[in-house]
Short mmCIF file of C-alpha atoms in Angstrom, two decimals:
data_model
loop_
_atom_site.label_atom_id
_atom_site.label_comp_id
_atom_site.label_asym_id
_atom_site.label_seq_id
_atom_site.Cartn_x
_atom_site.Cartn_y
_atom_site.Cartn_z
CA MET L 139 -4.54 6.15 24.06
CA PHE L 140 -1.09 5.54 25.58
CA LYS L 141 -0.46 9.28 25.45
CA LEU L 142 -3.29 9.83 27.92
CA ILE L 143 -2.27 6.86 30.05
CA GLY L 144 1.29 8.17 30.16
CA VAL L 145 0.21 11.63 31.29
CA VAL L 146 -2.05 10.30 34.05
CA ALA L 147 0.43 7.70 35.31
CA GLY L 148 3.39 10.07 35.12
CA TYR L 149 1.57 12.86 36.93
CA TRP L 150 0.34 10.49 39.64
CA LEU L 151 3.88 9.16 40.25
CA LEU L 152 6.08 12.22 39.69
CA GLY L 153 3.83 15.26 39.36
CA PHE L 154 4.08 17.76 36.52
CA TRP L 155 7.43 16.59 35.13
CA GLY L 156 6.30 12.98 35.35
CA GLY L 157 3.17 13.84 33.37
CA LEU L 158 5.30 15.53 30.70
CA LEU L 159 7.60 12.52 30.51
CA GLY L 160 4.59 10.22 30.32
CA PHE L 161 3.19 12.30 27.46
CA PHE L 162 6.33 11.81 25.35
CA ILE L 163 6.62 8.11 26.15
CA GLY L 164 2.93 7.56 25.42
CA SER L 165 3.20 9.46 22.14
CA PHE L 166 6.14 7.28 21.14
CA ILE L 167 4.18 4.08 21.88
CA ASP L 168 1.11 5.36 20.01
CA ARG L 169 3.23 6.15 16.95
CA VAL L 170 4.79 2.68 16.92
CA ARG L 171 1.32 1.08 17.20
CA VAL L 172 -0.08 3.11 14.29
CA TYR L 173 2.92 3.33 11.94
CA GLY L 174 5.06 0.35 12.95
CA SER L 175 8.56 0.54 14.41
CA GLY L 176 9.98 1.78 11.08
CA GLY L 177 7.77 4.87 11.15
CA MET L 178 8.41 5.93 14.71
CA ASN L 179 10.96 8.60 13.73
CA PRO L 180 9.18 11.37 11.77
CA LEU L 181 12.56 12.95 10.99
CA GLN L 182 13.25 10.07 8.57
CA ASN L 183 10.10 10.65 6.54
CA ALA L 184 12.00 12.37 3.73
CA LEU L 185 14.35 9.39 3.41
CA ARG L 186 11.46 6.91 3.42
CA GLN L 187 9.65 8.98 0.76
CA ALA L 188 12.73 9.00 -1.50
CA VAL L 189 13.35 5.27 -1.10
CA PHE L 190 9.68 4.43 -1.66
CA LEU L 191 9.50 6.44 -4.90
CA GLU L 192 12.81 5.03 -6.12
CA THR L 193 11.64 1.46 -5.48
CA VAL L 194 8.27 2.04 -7.15
CA PHE L 195 9.65 3.34 -10.46
CA ILE L 196 12.60 0.94 -10.67
CA SER L 197 10.19 -1.93 -10.03
CA MET L 198 7.73 -0.64 -12.63
CA GLY L 199 10.52 -0.61 -15.20
CA LYS L 200 11.61 -4.13 -14.27
CA LEU L 201 8.02 -5.36 -14.39
CA ALA L 202 7.27 -3.72 -17.74
CA LYS L 203 10.32 -5.41 -19.29
CA ALA L 204 9.72 -8.79 -17.63
CA ASP L 205 7.94 -10.29 -20.66
CA GLY L 206 10.67 -9.08 -23.04
CA HIS L 207 9.17 -5.83 -24.22
CA VAL L 208 7.57 -2.71 -22.78
CA SER L 209 4.01 -2.41 -24.12
CA GLN L 210 2.29 0.86 -24.96
CA ASP L 211 -0.36 0.07 -22.31
CA GLU L 212 2.38 -0.19 -19.69
CA ILE L 213 3.96 3.09 -20.83
CA ASP L 214 0.53 4.76 -20.73
CA HIS L 215 -0.05 3.39 -17.22
CA VAL L 216 3.22 4.88 -15.96
CA GLU L 217 2.42 8.19 -17.67
CA GLN L 218 -1.01 8.26 -16.00
CA PHE L 219 0.63 7.32 -12.72
CA MET L 220 3.01 10.30 -12.93
CA GLN L 221 0.19 12.64 -13.96
CA LYS L 222 -1.86 11.62 -10.93
CA LEU L 223 1.15 12.32 -8.75
CA GLY L 224 1.33 15.83 -10.18
CA MET L 225 5.09 15.53 -10.63
CA SER L 226 7.18 18.52 -11.58
CA ALA L 227 9.18 18.34 -14.82
CA GLU L 228 12.36 17.65 -12.84
CA HIS L 229 10.78 14.82 -10.84
CA ARG L 230 9.26 13.33 -13.99
CA LEU L 231 12.73 13.14 -15.53
CA GLN L 232 14.02 11.42 -12.39
CA ALA L 233 11.13 8.95 -12.44
CA ILE L 234 11.66 8.16 -16.14
CA ALA L 235 15.37 7.61 -15.50
CA LEU L 236 14.53 5.19 -12.67
CA PHE L 237 12.00 3.40 -14.87
CA LYS L 238 14.59 2.98 -17.64
CA GLN L 239 17.14 1.81 -15.08
CA GLY L 240 14.76 -0.90 -13.90
CA ALA L 241 13.88 -1.86 -17.48
CA ASP L 242 17.53 -2.63 -18.26
CA PRO L 243 17.72 -6.47 -18.40
CA ALA L 244 21.11 -6.34 -16.69
CA PHE L 245 19.82 -4.37 -13.71
CA ASP L 246 19.74 -6.30 -10.43
CA ILE L 247 16.86 -5.30 -8.14
CA ALA L 248 18.31 -7.06 -5.09
CA PRO L 249 20.14 -3.96 -3.73
CA THR L 250 17.03 -1.81 -4.33
CA TYR L 251 14.90 -4.09 -2.16
CA ALA L 252 17.60 -4.53 0.44
CA ARG L 253 17.59 -0.74 0.84
CA PHE L 254 13.79 -0.56 0.84
CA MET L 255 13.54 -3.15 3.60
CA ALA L 256 16.25 -1.43 5.63
CA VAL L 257 14.50 1.96 5.44
CA CYS L 258 10.80 1.10 5.03
CA GLY L 259 10.53 -2.57 5.92
CA HIS L 260 9.32 -2.07 9.48
CA THR L 261 6.57 0.42 8.68
CA ARG L 262 2.99 -0.77 9.02
CA ASN L 263 1.64 -0.55 5.44
CA LEU L 264 4.28 0.61 2.93
CA LYS L 265 5.18 -2.94 1.88
CA ASP L 266 1.52 -3.78 1.24
CA VAL L 267 0.90 -0.63 -0.78
CA LEU L 268 4.06 -1.09 -2.85
CA LEU L 269 3.09 -4.64 -3.80
CA VAL L 270 -0.47 -3.55 -4.63
CA TYR L 271 0.84 -0.81 -6.96
CA LEU L 272 3.02 -3.35 -8.77
CA ILE L 273 0.17 -5.84 -9.15
CA VAL L 274 -1.95 -3.05 -10.68
CA MET L 275 0.96 -2.28 -13.02
CA ALA L 276 1.22 -5.93 -14.08
CA LEU L 277 -2.48 -5.95 -14.97
CA ALA L 278 -2.25 -2.65 -16.87
CA ASP L 279 -2.05 -4.27 -20.33
CA GLY L 280 -4.83 -6.75 -19.59
CA HIS L 281 -2.45 -9.72 -19.61
CA PHE L 282 -0.63 -11.35 -16.72
CA HIS L 283 2.50 -12.83 -18.29
CA PRO L 284 4.23 -15.76 -16.50
CA ALA L 285 7.46 -13.72 -16.37
CA GLU L 286 5.60 -10.88 -14.63
CA GLU L 287 4.11 -13.32 -12.16
CA ALA L 288 7.54 -14.83 -11.45
CA LEU L 289 9.02 -11.37 -10.85
CA LEU L 290 6.17 -10.36 -8.54
CA ILE L 291 6.55 -13.58 -6.55
CA ASP L 292 10.27 -12.80 -6.21
CA ILE L 293 9.53 -9.21 -5.12
CA ALA L 294 6.88 -10.42 -2.66
CA ALA L 295 9.43 -12.80 -1.14
CA ARG L 296 11.92 -9.94 -0.76
CA LEU L 297 9.17 -8.02 1.07
CA GLY L 298 8.59 -10.98 3.39
CA TYR L 299 5.44 -12.50 1.83
CA ASP L 300 5.03 -16.17 0.94
CA GLN L 301 3.35 -17.26 -2.30
CA ALA L 302 -0.01 -17.97 -0.64
CA THR L 303 -0.13 -14.44 0.79
CA PHE L 304 0.92 -12.94 -2.53
CA ARG L 305 -1.77 -14.83 -4.46
CA ARG L 306 -4.42 -13.77 -1.95
CA MET L 307 -3.36 -10.13 -2.36
CA MET L 308 -3.36 -10.47 -6.15
CA ASP L 309 -6.87 -11.94 -6.13
CA MET L 310 -8.08 -9.09 -3.91
CA VAL L 311 -6.52 -6.39 -6.12
CA LEU L 312 -7.92 -7.98 -9.29
CA ASN L 313 -11.43 -8.03 -7.84
CA GLN L 314 -11.09 -4.54 -6.36
CA SER L 315 -10.33 -3.29 -9.87
CA HIS L 316 -13.79 -4.47 -10.96
CA PHE L 317 -15.20 -1.65 -8.83
CA ALA L 318 -13.09 1.13 -10.33
CA GLY L 319 -15.39 3.98 -11.24
CA GLN L 320 -18.20 2.06 -9.54
CA GLN L 321 -18.83 0.10 -12.77
CA ALA L 322 -19.08 -3.47 -11.47
CA ASP L 323 -20.64 -6.25 -13.57
CA PRO L 324 -24.05 -6.84 -11.90
CA ALA L 325 -24.01 -10.57 -12.66
CA ALA L 326 -20.77 -11.21 -10.77
CA ALA L 327 -20.59 -8.10 -8.60
CA LEU L 328 -21.46 -9.61 -5.21
CA ASN L 329 -19.04 -12.51 -5.59
CA ASP L 330 -16.33 -10.08 -6.71
CA ALA L 331 -17.10 -7.85 -3.73
CA TYR L 332 -16.41 -10.65 -1.27
CA LYS L 333 -13.14 -11.47 -3.02
CA ALA L 334 -12.16 -7.78 -3.06
CA LEU L 335 -12.29 -7.78 0.73
CA GLY L 336 -10.52 -11.12 1.04
CA VAL L 337 -13.57 -12.86 2.55
CA SER L 338 -16.27 -15.23 1.27
CA LYS L 339 -20.05 -15.34 1.22
CA ASP L 340 -19.82 -17.73 4.18
CA SER L 341 -17.93 -15.20 6.32
CA SER L 342 -19.80 -13.73 9.25
CA ASP L 343 -20.86 -10.08 9.41
CA THR L 344 -18.20 -9.52 12.05
CA GLU L 345 -15.46 -11.03 9.89
CA ILE L 346 -16.52 -8.91 6.93
CA LYS L 347 -16.55 -5.70 8.98
CA ARG L 348 -13.13 -6.56 10.40
CA ALA L 349 -11.67 -7.18 6.92
CA TYR L 350 -13.15 -3.91 5.62
CA ARG L 351 -11.79 -1.86 8.54
CA LYS L 352 -8.35 -3.40 8.18
CA LEU L 353 -8.19 -2.55 4.48
CA MET L 354 -9.45 1.00 4.98
CA SER L 355 -6.91 1.51 7.77
CA GLN L 356 -4.19 0.26 5.41
CA TYR L 357 -5.04 3.03 2.92
CA HIS L 358 -5.73 5.79 5.45
CA PRO L 359 -3.97 8.94 4.11
CA ASP L 360 -2.68 10.24 7.45
CA LYS L 361 -1.24 6.85 8.38
CA LEU L 362 0.49 6.43 5.03
CA ILE L 363 1.98 9.92 5.13
CA GLY L 364 3.09 9.31 8.73
CA GLN L 365 4.91 6.19 7.59
CA GLY L 366 6.71 8.03 4.81
CA MET L 367 4.56 7.76 1.71
CA PRO L 368 4.98 10.85 -0.49
CA GLU L 369 1.85 13.00 -0.18
CA ASP L 370 1.34 13.02 -3.95
CA MET L 371 1.05 9.23 -3.95
CA VAL L 372 -1.76 9.22 -1.41
CA ALA L 373 -4.19 9.90 -4.28
CA MET L 374 -3.42 6.44 -5.64
CA ALA L 375 -4.15 4.87 -2.27
CA THR L 376 -7.38 6.86 -2.07
CA GLU L 377 -8.53 5.38 -5.39
CA GLN L 378 -7.87 1.88 -4.05
CA ALA L 379 -9.87 2.72 -0.92
CA LYS L 380 -12.80 3.90 -3.07
CA GLU L 381 -12.92 0.54 -4.84
CA ILE L 382 -12.95 -1.24 -1.47
CA GLN L 383 -15.72 1.05 -0.25
CA VAL L 384 -17.92 0.31 -3.27
CA ALA L 385 -17.43 -3.43 -2.77
CA TYR L 386 -18.25 -3.18 0.93
CA ASP L 387 -21.36 -1.08 0.27
CA LEU L 388 -22.63 -3.78 -2.07
CA ILE L 389 -22.11 -6.47 0.57
CA LYS L 390 -23.80 -4.31 3.21
CA LYS L 391 -26.80 -3.83 0.96
CA SER L 392 -27.10 -7.55 0.25
CA ARG L 393 -26.90 -8.39 3.97
CA ASN L 394 -28.91 -5.44 5.28
CA LEU L 395 -25.98 -4.44 7.53
#
């Protein structure tokens, strides 16, 4: 939008060169609006991708070890995660090394998150997606250990979220998971669908549509890649978006939207 405004305004004020200048300024503004100030420089995408991946696997290791031992379910979840990413043998070795690094009880995650916030903290959605991935990881073994919850609350705080926001996100992710593979429990499906979108049965149609659009925008592949998410990891975000879509379709059907 600002790209077009910039061209028109620049051309009207300064002619051809003004229009060209307006185009670049407008493009810059549009990028900041879509990706956040941290994603405005596409030349730093490679750095953001590297830092995002590093933070994900170190955090997964720390989370898996939080309750004192790494369960087979958690190991299987990480293995499935890497398979979905389609990692090369070399990258798998790097990811495993990062996971083990994070799983070391003596490892301090503070510098990892300080770096993540410095490089990715001002992007529009990378913080949200990172925290969602870690919540999914914590639920991988079917148990939510108090030590895992404490670590996630600490990580959420490092990402700038208070406990109320974190718990709301956790509740949404838990209920979104009920729609994985479109196999929701019919008896509780509609109630779960509202929770998956972060709304209630008393929310208006407008509020529900707004919540749905915000979530789908959060997981939009082009936006995530533009902010610095590795392209391989977009598949994970797409799965999350599918769960949200199934929940929303159920609400639409119940309300005749």
